[in-house]
Amino acid sequence: MKQRLGRNQGGYRGERIEIHEVLKEIHELAHQSGWEMQKVCGHHDLIINAYVRSSCTNPLNVYFSSGIHGDEPAGPLALLEMFRQQLWPMDKNLWIVPCLNPVGCILGTRQNGQGIDLNRDYRQLLARETVSHIQWLKDCPRFHYSALLHEDWEANGFYLYELNAVDECSVSKAIIQSVGQVCPIQEDGQVDDWHSSAGIIRPSIVPQQRLDWPEALFLLQEKTHRNYTLEAPSDFELSLRIASHLAAVRTLLLNSPC
Ligand SMILES: [Zn+2]
């Protein structure tokens, strides 16, 4: 059903996921297909894993993350589906963090267990999750591009934010085109502080002027010149939101920017 369900009143009111089950299955599938597991955070009460796989043929480094907001289940489920269907290409070097906020995912909250929105904490570094993640990222090479899987409970369709610090090279239109086959695209107009046009927002942000860095701004500042933040509309059926993220991720991997 490609229309709003009308459940999201004042926030996300849709399905919750058993994040431990999702992460366990990703871990097993990744292990079976030769991925290296790296610990992003190994506290006894806070485990965050990353999965890394290198290609012998291509030097392109690509990073994906999801689950930084615990009330956005389609992202981790889409990454699980990438592993289930063996859709990760062999010709890229891949760094995948399936869930950056496991406690928030258990609680079903946007914030972590201490009430911190991790996606505003990449400059102030108040949360263990963010501190550990940045420490791990420092040991990673630079990425050719990165993509972060999110959901928006208010959206009427899929849209994305593109941050590109270097060139006009963009796969945003290709992403929107392929997602449009399976999911409505956000209509033109205002989304938070930005203007969305054909499902694409290109924010003009000077990172140094902001204190509340999201993950995307940290990545743009330190690790990559190109970031795509993918936003599925969480008032739609979960299967449709997963399909929209799958289409976006696959298009990005097939049409690597430049
Ligand atoms: Zn989000």
Coordinates of C-alpha atoms and ligand atoms in Angstrom, one line a residue:
M1 CA 0.0 0.0 0.0
K2 CA 1.7 3.1 -1.2
Q3 CA 0.0 5.6 1.0
R4 CA 0.3 7.0 4.5
L5 CA -1.1 4.7 7.3
G6 CA -1.9 7.7 9.5
R7 CA -0.3 6.0 12.5
N8 CA 2.4 8.5 13.2
Q9 CA 0.7 11.1 15.5
G10 CA 3.4 13.3 17.2
G11 CA 6.2 10.7 16.5
Y12 CA 6.8 7.2 15.1
R13 CA 4.0 4.8 16.1
G14 CA 4.8 1.9 13.8
E15 CA 6.5 -1.5 14.2
R16 CA 9.3 -2.1 16.6
I17 CA 12.1 -4.7 15.9
E18 CA 14.0 -7.1 18.0
I19 CA 17.3 -5.5 17.3
H20 CA 19.4 -8.2 18.9
E21 CA 17.8 -10.8 16.6
V22 CA 18.5 -8.5 13.6
L23 CA 22.1 -7.9 14.6
K24 CA 22.7 -11.6 15.4
E25 CA 21.6 -12.6 12.0
I26 CA 23.7 -9.9 10.3
H27 CA 26.7 -11.2 12.4
E28 CA 26.2 -14.8 11.3
L29 CA 25.6 -13.9 7.6
A30 CA 28.6 -11.6 7.5
H31 CA 30.8 -14.2 9.2
Q32 CA 29.7 -16.9 6.7
S33 CA 30.6 -14.7 3.7
G34 CA 34.1 -13.6 4.9
W35 CA 33.5 -10.2 6.4
E36 CA 35.8 -9.1 9.2
M37 CA 34.0 -8.0 12.4
Q38 CA 35.4 -4.9 14.2
K39 CA 34.3 -3.6 17.6
V40 CA 33.2 -0.1 17.4
C41 CA 32.2 -0.2 21.1
G42 CA 32.8 -3.1 23.4
H43 CA 31.4 -2.1 26.8
H44 CA 29.6 -4.9 28.6
D45 CA 26.3 -3.1 28.3
L46 CA 26.9 -1.5 24.9
I47 CA 28.1 -3.5 22.0
I48 CA 28.4 -1.9 18.6
N49 CA 29.9 -3.9 15.7
A50 CA 31.1 -3.0 12.3
Y51 CA 31.6 -5.3 9.3
V52 CA 34.4 -4.7 6.9
R53 CA 35.2 -6.4 3.6
S54 CA 38.0 -5.5 1.2
S55 CA 38.0 -6.0 -2.6
C56 CA 41.1 -7.1 -4.4
T57 CA 40.1 -5.3 -7.6
N58 CA 38.8 -1.8 -6.6
P59 CA 40.2 0.9 -4.3
L60 CA 36.9 2.5 -3.7
N61 CA 36.1 2.8 0.0
V62 CA 32.4 3.0 0.9
Y63 CA 30.7 3.4 4.3
F64 CA 27.2 2.7 5.4
S65 CA 25.5 3.1 8.8
S66 CA 22.0 2.9 10.3
G67 CA 20.2 2.6 13.5
I68 CA 21.5 5.9 15.1
H69 CA 17.8 6.7 15.9
G70 CA 16.1 3.9 17.7
D71 CA 12.7 4.7 16.3
E72 CA 13.7 4.2 12.7
P73 CA 13.7 0.4 12.1
A74 CA 13.8 0.2 8.3
G75 CA 17.6 1.0 8.1
P76 CA 18.9 -2.0 10.1
L77 CA 16.4 -4.2 8.4
A78 CA 17.5 -3.0 4.9
L79 CA 21.1 -3.7 5.8
L80 CA 20.1 -7.2 7.0
E81 CA 18.3 -7.8 3.7
M82 CA 21.5 -6.8 1.8
F83 CA 23.3 -9.6 3.7
R84 CA 20.5 -12.1 3.3
Q85 CA 20.2 -11.6 -0.4
Q86 CA 24.0 -11.3 -0.8
L87 CA 23.7 -7.9 -2.5
W88 CA 26.9 -6.4 -1.4
P89 CA 29.2 -6.0 -4.4
M90 CA 32.6 -7.7 -4.4
D91 CA 34.3 -4.7 -6.2
K92 CA 34.1 -2.2 -3.4
N93 CA 35.9 -1.9 0.0
L94 CA 33.0 -1.8 2.4
W95 CA 32.6 -0.6 6.0
I96 CA 29.1 -1.3 7.5
V97 CA 27.8 -0.3 10.9
P98 CA 24.3 -1.8 11.1
C99 CA 23.2 -0.2 14.4
L100 CA 24.8 2.8 16.1
N101 CA 22.2 3.1 18.9
P102 CA 21.3 -0.4 20.1
V103 CA 19.9 0.8 23.4
G104 CA 17.6 3.3 21.6
C105 CA 16.5 0.5 19.3
I106 CA 15.5 -1.6 22.2
L107 CA 13.7 1.3 23.9
G108 CA 12.2 2.4 20.6
T109 CA 13.4 6.0 21.2
R110 CA 15.2 8.4 18.9
Q111 CA 17.7 9.1 21.7
N112 CA 20.1 6.7 23.4
G113 CA 19.6 5.3 26.9
Q114 CA 20.7 8.6 28.5
G115 CA 18.3 10.7 26.4
I116 CA 21.0 12.0 24.0
D117 CA 20.3 12.4 20.3
L118 CA 23.4 10.8 19.0
N119 CA 22.9 12.4 15.6
R120 CA 23.5 15.8 17.2
D121 CA 26.5 14.7 19.3
Y122 CA 29.4 14.4 16.8
R123 CA 31.1 17.6 18.0
Q124 CA 30.3 17.8 21.7
L125 CA 30.8 14.1 22.2
L126 CA 28.6 13.5 25.3
A127 CA 27.6 9.9 24.5
R128 CA 29.7 6.7 24.8
E129 CA 28.3 5.6 21.4
T130 CA 29.6 8.7 19.6
V131 CA 33.0 8.8 21.4
S132 CA 33.6 5.1 20.5
H133 CA 32.3 5.6 16.9
I134 CA 34.7 8.5 16.3
Q135 CA 37.6 6.6 17.8
W136 CA 36.8 3.7 15.4
L137 CA 36.4 6.0 12.4
K138 CA 39.8 7.5 13.0
D139 CA 41.4 4.1 12.3
C140 CA 39.4 3.8 9.0
P141 CA 40.7 5.2 5.8
R142 CA 38.9 8.0 4.0
F143 CA 35.7 7.0 2.2
H144 CA 34.9 7.8 -1.4
Y145 CA 31.4 8.3 -0.2
S146 CA 29.2 7.5 2.8
A147 CA 25.5 6.8 3.2
L148 CA 23.4 6.9 6.3
L149 CA 20.0 5.1 6.5
H150 CA 17.3 7.1 8.4
E151 CA 13.5 7.4 8.6
D152 CA 11.3 10.5 8.9
W153 CA 8.0 10.0 10.8
E154 CA 6.5 13.1 9.2
A155 CA 7.5 12.6 5.6
N156 CA 5.0 11.9 2.8
G157 CA 7.6 10.2 0.7
F158 CA 11.3 9.2 0.5
Y159 CA 13.9 11.9 0.2
L160 CA 17.6 12.4 0.8
Y161 CA 20.2 14.9 1.9
E162 CA 23.3 15.2 -0.2
L163 CA 26.4 16.8 1.1
N164 CA 29.1 17.2 -1.5
A165 CA 32.1 19.2 -0.8
V166 CA 34.0 18.7 -4.0
D167 CA 32.2 18.4 -7.3
E168 CA 29.0 18.2 -9.2
C169 CA 29.2 14.5 -9.4
S170 CA 26.0 13.1 -7.9
V171 CA 23.9 10.0 -7.9
S172 CA 21.0 11.6 -6.1
K173 CA 18.7 11.7 -9.2
A174 CA 19.5 8.0 -9.9
I175 CA 18.6 7.1 -6.3
I176 CA 15.3 9.0 -6.4
Q177 CA 14.5 7.4 -9.8
S178 CA 15.0 3.9 -8.5
V179 CA 13.3 4.5 -5.1
G180 CA 10.4 6.1 -7.0
Q181 CA 9.6 2.6 -8.5
V182 CA 8.7 1.3 -5.1
C183 CA 7.8 4.2 -2.8
P184 CA 6.3 7.7 -3.1
I185 CA 8.9 10.6 -3.2
Q186 CA 8.5 13.5 -0.9
E187 CA 6.7 16.4 -2.7
D188 CA 8.6 19.7 -3.3
G189 CA 8.6 22.1 -0.4
Q190 CA 10.0 22.6 3.1
V191 CA 11.5 19.8 5.1
D192 CA 12.7 21.1 8.5
D193 CA 15.0 24.1 7.6
W194 CA 15.6 23.0 4.0
H195 CA 13.9 23.0 0.6
S196 CA 13.3 19.6 -0.9
S197 CA 13.1 19.5 -4.7
A198 CA 12.3 16.2 -6.5
G199 CA 13.2 14.4 -3.3
I200 CA 16.6 15.9 -3.0
I201 CA 17.9 18.4 -0.4
R202 CA 21.3 19.9 -0.7
P203 CA 21.8 21.8 2.5
S204 CA 24.3 24.7 2.5
I205 CA 26.0 24.2 5.9
V206 CA 29.3 25.5 7.3
P207 CA 30.2 22.8 9.8
Q208 CA 32.3 25.2 11.9
Q209 CA 29.2 27.3 12.5
R210 CA 27.3 24.5 14.1
L211 CA 27.8 22.8 17.5
D212 CA 25.3 20.0 17.1
W213 CA 27.0 18.0 14.4
P214 CA 25.1 15.0 13.0
E215 CA 27.1 12.0 11.9
A216 CA 27.0 13.3 8.3
L217 CA 28.8 16.6 9.2
F218 CA 31.6 14.7 11.1
L219 CA 32.0 12.4 8.1
L220 CA 32.1 15.4 5.7
Q221 CA 34.6 17.2 7.9
E222 CA 37.0 14.3 8.6
K223 CA 36.3 11.2 6.4
T224 CA 34.7 11.9 3.1
H225 CA 33.7 14.6 0.6
R226 CA 30.4 13.0 -0.3
N227 CA 27.6 12.0 2.0
Y228 CA 24.1 10.8 1.3
T229 CA 21.5 10.7 4.2
L230 CA 18.6 8.6 3.1
E231 CA 15.2 9.2 4.6
A232 CA 12.4 6.7 4.3
P233 CA 8.9 7.8 5.2
S234 CA 8.0 5.9 8.4
D235 CA 4.3 6.4 8.3
F236 CA 4.2 3.9 5.4
E237 CA 4.3 0.1 5.5
L238 CA 7.6 -1.3 6.8
S239 CA 8.1 -3.5 3.8
L240 CA 7.9 -0.5 1.5
R241 CA 10.4 1.5 3.6
I242 CA 12.8 -1.4 3.5
A243 CA 12.4 -1.7 -0.2
S244 CA 13.0 2.0 -0.6
H245 CA 16.3 1.8 1.3
L246 CA 17.4 -1.3 -0.6
A247 CA 16.7 0.5 -3.9
A248 CA 18.7 3.5 -2.7
V249 CA 21.7 1.5 -1.4
R250 CA 21.9 -0.7 -4.5
T251 CA 21.7 2.3 -6.8
L252 CA 24.5 4.0 -4.9
L253 CA 26.7 0.9 -5.1
L254 CA 26.0 0.5 -8.8
N255 CA 26.5 4.2 -9.7
S256 CA 29.4 5.2 -7.5
P257 CA 29.8 8.9 -7.6
C258 CA 32.8 9.7 -9.9
Ligands
ZN1 ZN 17.1 9.6 11.8

